[in-house]
């Protein structure tokens, strides 16, 4: 191997190490984001009346099936793993 090939090899080796480090960082970030994915099982379904604003039963005679809306509620709001999601304000402050 001559000097030119050695220089090219060392340069490619350094670039490869940089890309491998970047790849590892992206893998960690992806794993973190996968933990924040919402699944269908994380919600419970309820019917919501837009007239009387009651859940699963109407109290007004003017309510009908047309006033019912499907509503999905996050099951466990108290200790949610989704609280770690970044907010828009944090992104704007960091830029």
Short mmCIF file of N, CA and C in Angstrom, two decimals:
data_model
loop_
_atom_site.label_atom_id
_atom_site.label_comp_id
_atom_site.label_asym_id
_atom_site.label_seq_id
_atom_site.Cartn_x
_atom_site.Cartn_y
_atom_site.Cartn_z
N UNK A 1 0.84 -1.17 0.00
CA UNK A 1 0.00 0.00 0.00
C UNK A 1 0.89 1.24 0.00
N UNK A 2 0.67 2.12 -0.98
CA UNK A 2 1.48 3.33 -1.03
C UNK A 2 0.88 4.43 -0.15
N UNK A 3 1.53 5.56 -0.11
CA UNK A 3 1.14 6.65 0.80
C UNK A 3 -0.25 7.20 0.47
N UNK A 4 -0.57 7.30 -0.82
CA UNK A 4 -1.88 7.81 -1.23
C UNK A 4 -2.99 6.88 -0.78
N UNK A 5 -2.77 5.58 -0.97
CA UNK A 5 -3.78 4.60 -0.55
C UNK A 5 -3.93 4.60 0.97
N UNK A 6 -2.83 4.78 1.68
CA UNK A 6 -2.87 4.82 3.14
C UNK A 6 -3.67 6.03 3.62
N UNK A 7 -3.44 7.18 3.00
CA UNK A 7 -4.18 8.39 3.36
C UNK A 7 -5.67 8.21 3.10
N UNK A 8 -6.01 7.67 1.93
CA UNK A 8 -7.42 7.43 1.60
C UNK A 8 -8.04 6.44 2.57
N UNK A 9 -7.28 5.38 2.90
CA UNK A 9 -7.78 4.36 3.82
C UNK A 9 -8.05 4.96 5.20
N UNK A 10 -7.10 5.76 5.69
CA UNK A 10 -7.27 6.38 7.01
C UNK A 10 -8.44 7.35 7.04
N UNK A 11 -8.59 8.08 5.93
CA UNK A 11 -9.70 9.03 5.84
C UNK A 11 -11.03 8.29 5.84
N UNK A 12 -11.12 7.21 5.06
CA UNK A 12 -12.35 6.41 5.02
C UNK A 12 -12.62 5.72 6.36
N UNK A 13 -11.57 5.31 7.01
CA UNK A 13 -11.72 4.66 8.32
C UNK A 13 -12.28 5.65 9.34
N UNK A 14 -11.76 6.87 9.34
CA UNK A 14 -12.24 7.91 10.26
C UNK A 14 -13.70 8.26 9.95
N UNK A 15 -14.03 8.37 8.66
CA UNK A 15 -15.40 8.66 8.26
C UNK A 15 -16.34 7.54 8.69
N UNK A 16 -15.89 6.30 8.53
CA UNK A 16 -16.69 5.14 8.93
C UNK A 16 -16.95 5.15 10.44
N UNK A 17 -15.94 5.47 11.24
CA UNK A 17 -16.11 5.53 12.69
C UNK A 17 -17.11 6.62 13.08
N UNK A 18 -17.03 7.75 12.40
CA UNK A 18 -17.97 8.84 12.66
C UNK A 18 -19.40 8.41 12.33
N UNK A 19 -19.57 7.76 11.19
CA UNK A 19 -20.90 7.30 10.79
C UNK A 19 -21.43 6.22 11.73
N UNK A 20 -20.56 5.35 12.21
CA UNK A 20 -20.98 4.32 13.16
C UNK A 20 -21.45 4.94 14.47
N UNK A 21 -20.74 5.97 14.94
CA UNK A 21 -21.13 6.66 16.17
C UNK A 21 -22.48 7.36 15.98
N UNK A 22 -22.65 7.99 14.82
CA UNK A 22 -23.92 8.66 14.52
C UNK A 22 -25.05 7.65 14.43
N UNK A 23 -24.77 6.49 13.84
CA UNK A 23 -25.76 5.43 13.71
C UNK A 23 -26.20 4.93 15.09
N UNK A 24 -25.25 4.75 16.00
CA UNK A 24 -25.57 4.31 17.37
C UNK A 24 -26.44 5.33 18.08
N UNK A 25 -26.11 6.62 17.90
CA UNK A 25 -26.91 7.68 18.53
C UNK A 25 -28.34 7.66 17.99
N UNK A 26 -28.48 7.46 16.68
CA UNK A 26 -29.81 7.41 16.07
C UNK A 26 -30.58 6.18 16.53
N UNK A 27 -29.89 5.06 16.73
CA UNK A 27 -30.55 3.85 17.25
C UNK A 27 -31.11 4.09 18.64
N UNK A 28 -30.33 4.78 19.49
CA UNK A 28 -30.78 5.09 20.84
C UNK A 28 -31.99 6.02 20.81
N UNK A 29 -31.94 7.02 19.92
CA UNK A 29 -33.06 7.96 19.80
C UNK A 29 -34.31 7.23 19.31
N UNK A 30 -34.15 6.32 18.36
CA UNK A 30 -35.28 5.55 17.84
C UNK A 30 -35.89 4.68 18.93
N UNK A 31 -35.05 4.05 19.73
CA UNK A 31 -35.56 3.21 20.83
C UNK A 31 -36.34 4.06 21.82
N UNK A 32 -35.87 5.27 22.09
CA UNK A 32 -36.57 6.17 23.00
C UNK A 32 -37.92 6.58 22.43
N UNK A 33 -37.96 6.87 21.13
CA UNK A 33 -39.22 7.27 20.49
C UNK A 33 -40.21 6.12 20.42
N UNK A 34 -39.72 4.90 20.24
CA UNK A 34 -40.61 3.74 20.19
C UNK A 34 -41.33 3.53 21.51
N UNK A 35 -40.72 3.94 22.61
CA UNK A 35 -41.35 3.82 23.92
C UNK A 35 -42.50 4.80 24.08
N UNK A 36 -42.56 5.82 23.24
CA UNK A 36 -43.57 6.85 23.36
C UNK A 36 -44.72 6.66 22.37
N UNK A 37 -44.73 5.56 21.63
CA UNK A 37 -45.78 5.31 20.66
C UNK A 37 -47.07 4.97 21.39
N UNK A 38 -48.15 5.56 20.93
CA UNK A 38 -49.47 5.27 21.48
C UNK A 38 -50.09 4.11 20.72
N UNK A 39 -50.66 3.18 21.45
CA UNK A 39 -51.34 2.04 20.85
C UNK A 39 -52.83 2.09 21.15
N UNK A 40 -53.59 1.37 20.38
CA UNK A 40 -55.04 1.32 20.56
C UNK A 40 -55.40 0.90 21.98
N UNK A 41 -54.63 0.01 22.56
CA UNK A 41 -54.90 -0.50 23.91
C UNK A 41 -54.67 0.56 24.99
N UNK A 42 -54.00 1.65 24.65
CA UNK A 42 -53.74 2.71 25.63
C UNK A 42 -54.94 3.63 25.84
N UNK A 43 -56.00 3.43 25.07
CA UNK A 43 -57.18 4.28 25.15
C UNK A 43 -58.41 3.45 25.50
N UNK A 44 -59.39 4.10 26.10
CA UNK A 44 -60.69 3.46 26.26
C UNK A 44 -61.71 4.31 25.53
N UNK A 45 -62.70 3.64 25.01
CA UNK A 45 -63.72 4.25 24.15
C UNK A 45 -64.91 4.69 24.99
N UNK A 46 -65.46 5.85 24.64
CA UNK A 46 -66.70 6.30 25.27
C UNK A 46 -67.50 7.09 24.25
N UNK A 47 -68.79 7.14 24.46
CA UNK A 47 -69.66 7.99 23.65
C UNK A 47 -69.86 9.30 24.39
N UNK A 48 -69.91 10.39 23.64
CA UNK A 48 -70.02 11.72 24.24
C UNK A 48 -71.13 12.47 23.52
N UNK A 49 -72.07 13.02 24.28
CA UNK A 49 -73.17 13.80 23.70
C UNK A 49 -72.75 15.26 23.62
N UNK A 50 -72.82 15.85 22.42
CA UNK A 50 -72.38 17.23 22.26
C UNK A 50 -73.44 18.23 22.74
N UNK A 51 -74.69 17.79 22.91
CA UNK A 51 -75.74 18.69 23.42
C UNK A 51 -75.65 18.85 24.93
N UNK A 52 -75.73 17.76 25.63
CA UNK A 52 -75.76 17.85 27.09
C UNK A 52 -74.38 17.64 27.73
N UNK A 53 -73.39 17.35 26.91
CA UNK A 53 -72.00 17.18 27.36
C UNK A 53 -71.85 16.08 28.41
N UNK A 54 -72.63 15.03 28.27
CA UNK A 54 -72.55 13.89 29.17
C UNK A 54 -71.93 12.71 28.44
N UNK A 55 -71.33 11.85 29.23
CA UNK A 55 -70.68 10.66 28.68
C UNK A 55 -71.60 9.46 28.88
N UNK A 56 -71.83 8.72 27.82
CA UNK A 56 -72.56 7.45 27.82
C UNK A 56 -74.04 7.54 28.16
N UNK A 57 -74.59 8.73 28.45
CA UNK A 57 -76.04 8.86 28.62
C UNK A 57 -76.43 10.32 28.45
N UNK A 58 -77.61 10.54 27.90
CA UNK A 58 -78.11 11.90 27.70
C UNK A 58 -79.08 12.26 28.81
N UNK A 59 -79.12 13.55 29.13
CA UNK A 59 -80.07 14.00 30.14
C UNK A 59 -81.12 14.93 29.53
N UNK A 60 -80.95 15.31 28.28
CA UNK A 60 -81.90 16.20 27.62
C UNK A 60 -82.74 15.42 26.62
N UNK A 61 -83.98 15.83 26.49
CA UNK A 61 -84.86 15.15 25.52
C UNK A 61 -84.53 15.55 24.10
N UNK A 62 -83.82 16.66 23.92
CA UNK A 62 -83.47 17.12 22.57
C UNK A 62 -82.29 16.34 21.98
N UNK A 63 -81.66 15.52 22.77
CA UNK A 63 -80.52 14.73 22.28
C UNK A 63 -81.01 13.58 21.41
N UNK A 64 -80.21 13.24 20.44
CA UNK A 64 -80.54 12.12 19.56
C UNK A 64 -79.24 11.39 19.20
N UNK A 65 -79.36 10.38 18.38
CA UNK A 65 -78.16 9.65 17.97
C UNK A 65 -77.20 10.53 17.17
N UNK A 66 -77.74 11.58 16.55
CA UNK A 66 -76.89 12.49 15.77
C UNK A 66 -75.99 13.35 16.65
N UNK A 67 -76.30 13.44 17.93
CA UNK A 67 -75.49 14.27 18.83
C UNK A 67 -74.38 13.48 19.51
N UNK A 68 -74.36 12.17 19.29
CA UNK A 68 -73.32 11.33 19.90
C UNK A 68 -72.03 11.39 19.09
N UNK A 69 -70.93 11.50 19.78
CA UNK A 69 -69.62 11.50 19.14
C UNK A 69 -68.75 10.43 19.81
N UNK A 70 -67.92 9.81 19.01
CA UNK A 70 -66.96 8.85 19.55
C UNK A 70 -65.83 9.61 20.23
N UNK A 71 -65.45 9.15 21.38
CA UNK A 71 -64.41 9.82 22.14
C UNK A 71 -63.44 8.76 22.66
N UNK A 72 -62.16 9.00 22.49
CA UNK A 72 -61.14 8.09 22.99
C UNK A 72 -60.33 8.81 24.06
N UNK A 73 -60.18 8.17 25.20
CA UNK A 73 -59.51 8.79 26.34
C UNK A 73 -58.30 7.94 26.73
N UNK A 74 -57.19 8.60 26.99
CA UNK A 74 -55.99 7.90 27.43
C UNK A 74 -56.27 7.25 28.78
N UNK A 75 -55.97 5.96 28.89
CA UNK A 75 -56.35 5.19 30.09
C UNK A 75 -55.69 5.70 31.36
N UNK A 76 -54.40 5.88 31.36
CA UNK A 76 -53.70 6.21 32.60
C UNK A 76 -53.00 7.55 32.47
N UNK A 77 -53.72 8.63 32.75
CA UNK A 77 -53.14 9.97 32.62
C UNK A 77 -52.21 10.33 33.77
N UNK A 78 -52.37 9.69 34.92
CA UNK A 78 -51.64 10.11 36.11
C UNK A 78 -50.13 9.87 35.99
N UNK A 79 -49.73 8.73 35.52
CA UNK A 79 -48.29 8.42 35.44
C UNK A 79 -47.95 7.99 34.02
N UNK A 80 -48.23 8.85 33.11
CA UNK A 80 -48.09 8.53 31.70
C UNK A 80 -46.63 8.55 31.26
N UNK A 81 -46.27 7.56 30.45
CA UNK A 81 -44.93 7.55 29.87
C UNK A 81 -44.82 8.56 28.75
N UNK A 82 -45.95 9.15 28.35
CA UNK A 82 -45.95 10.10 27.25
C UNK A 82 -45.66 11.53 27.72
N UNK A 83 -45.50 11.71 29.02
CA UNK A 83 -45.16 13.04 29.53
C UNK A 83 -43.76 13.47 29.10
N UNK A 84 -42.96 12.53 28.66
CA UNK A 84 -41.59 12.85 28.25
C UNK A 84 -41.52 13.33 26.81
N UNK A 85 -42.65 13.42 26.13
CA UNK A 85 -42.63 13.91 24.75
C UNK A 85 -42.19 15.37 24.74
N UNK A 86 -41.36 15.76 23.78
CA UNK A 86 -40.91 17.14 23.73
C UNK A 86 -42.05 18.07 23.32
N UNK A 87 -42.04 19.26 23.86
CA UNK A 87 -43.07 20.24 23.50
C UNK A 87 -42.52 21.17 22.42
N UNK A 88 -43.43 21.87 21.74
CA UNK A 88 -43.01 22.81 20.71
C UNK A 88 -42.21 23.96 21.32
N UNK A 89 -42.59 24.36 22.54
CA UNK A 89 -41.89 25.46 23.20
C UNK A 89 -40.43 25.10 23.46
N UNK A 90 -40.19 23.86 23.88
CA UNK A 90 -38.81 23.43 24.12
C UNK A 90 -37.99 23.49 22.85
N UNK A 91 -38.59 23.06 21.74
CA UNK A 91 -37.87 23.08 20.46
C UNK A 91 -37.55 24.52 20.05
N UNK A 92 -38.53 25.43 20.23
CA UNK A 92 -38.31 26.82 19.84
C UNK A 92 -37.24 27.48 20.72
N UNK A 93 -37.22 27.14 22.00
CA UNK A 93 -36.23 27.72 22.91
C UNK A 93 -34.83 27.22 22.62
N UNK A 94 -34.70 25.99 22.12
CA UNK A 94 -33.39 25.41 21.83
C UNK A 94 -32.80 25.93 20.54
N UNK A 95 -33.63 26.49 19.68
CA UNK A 95 -33.12 26.96 18.37
C UNK A 95 -32.61 28.37 18.42
#
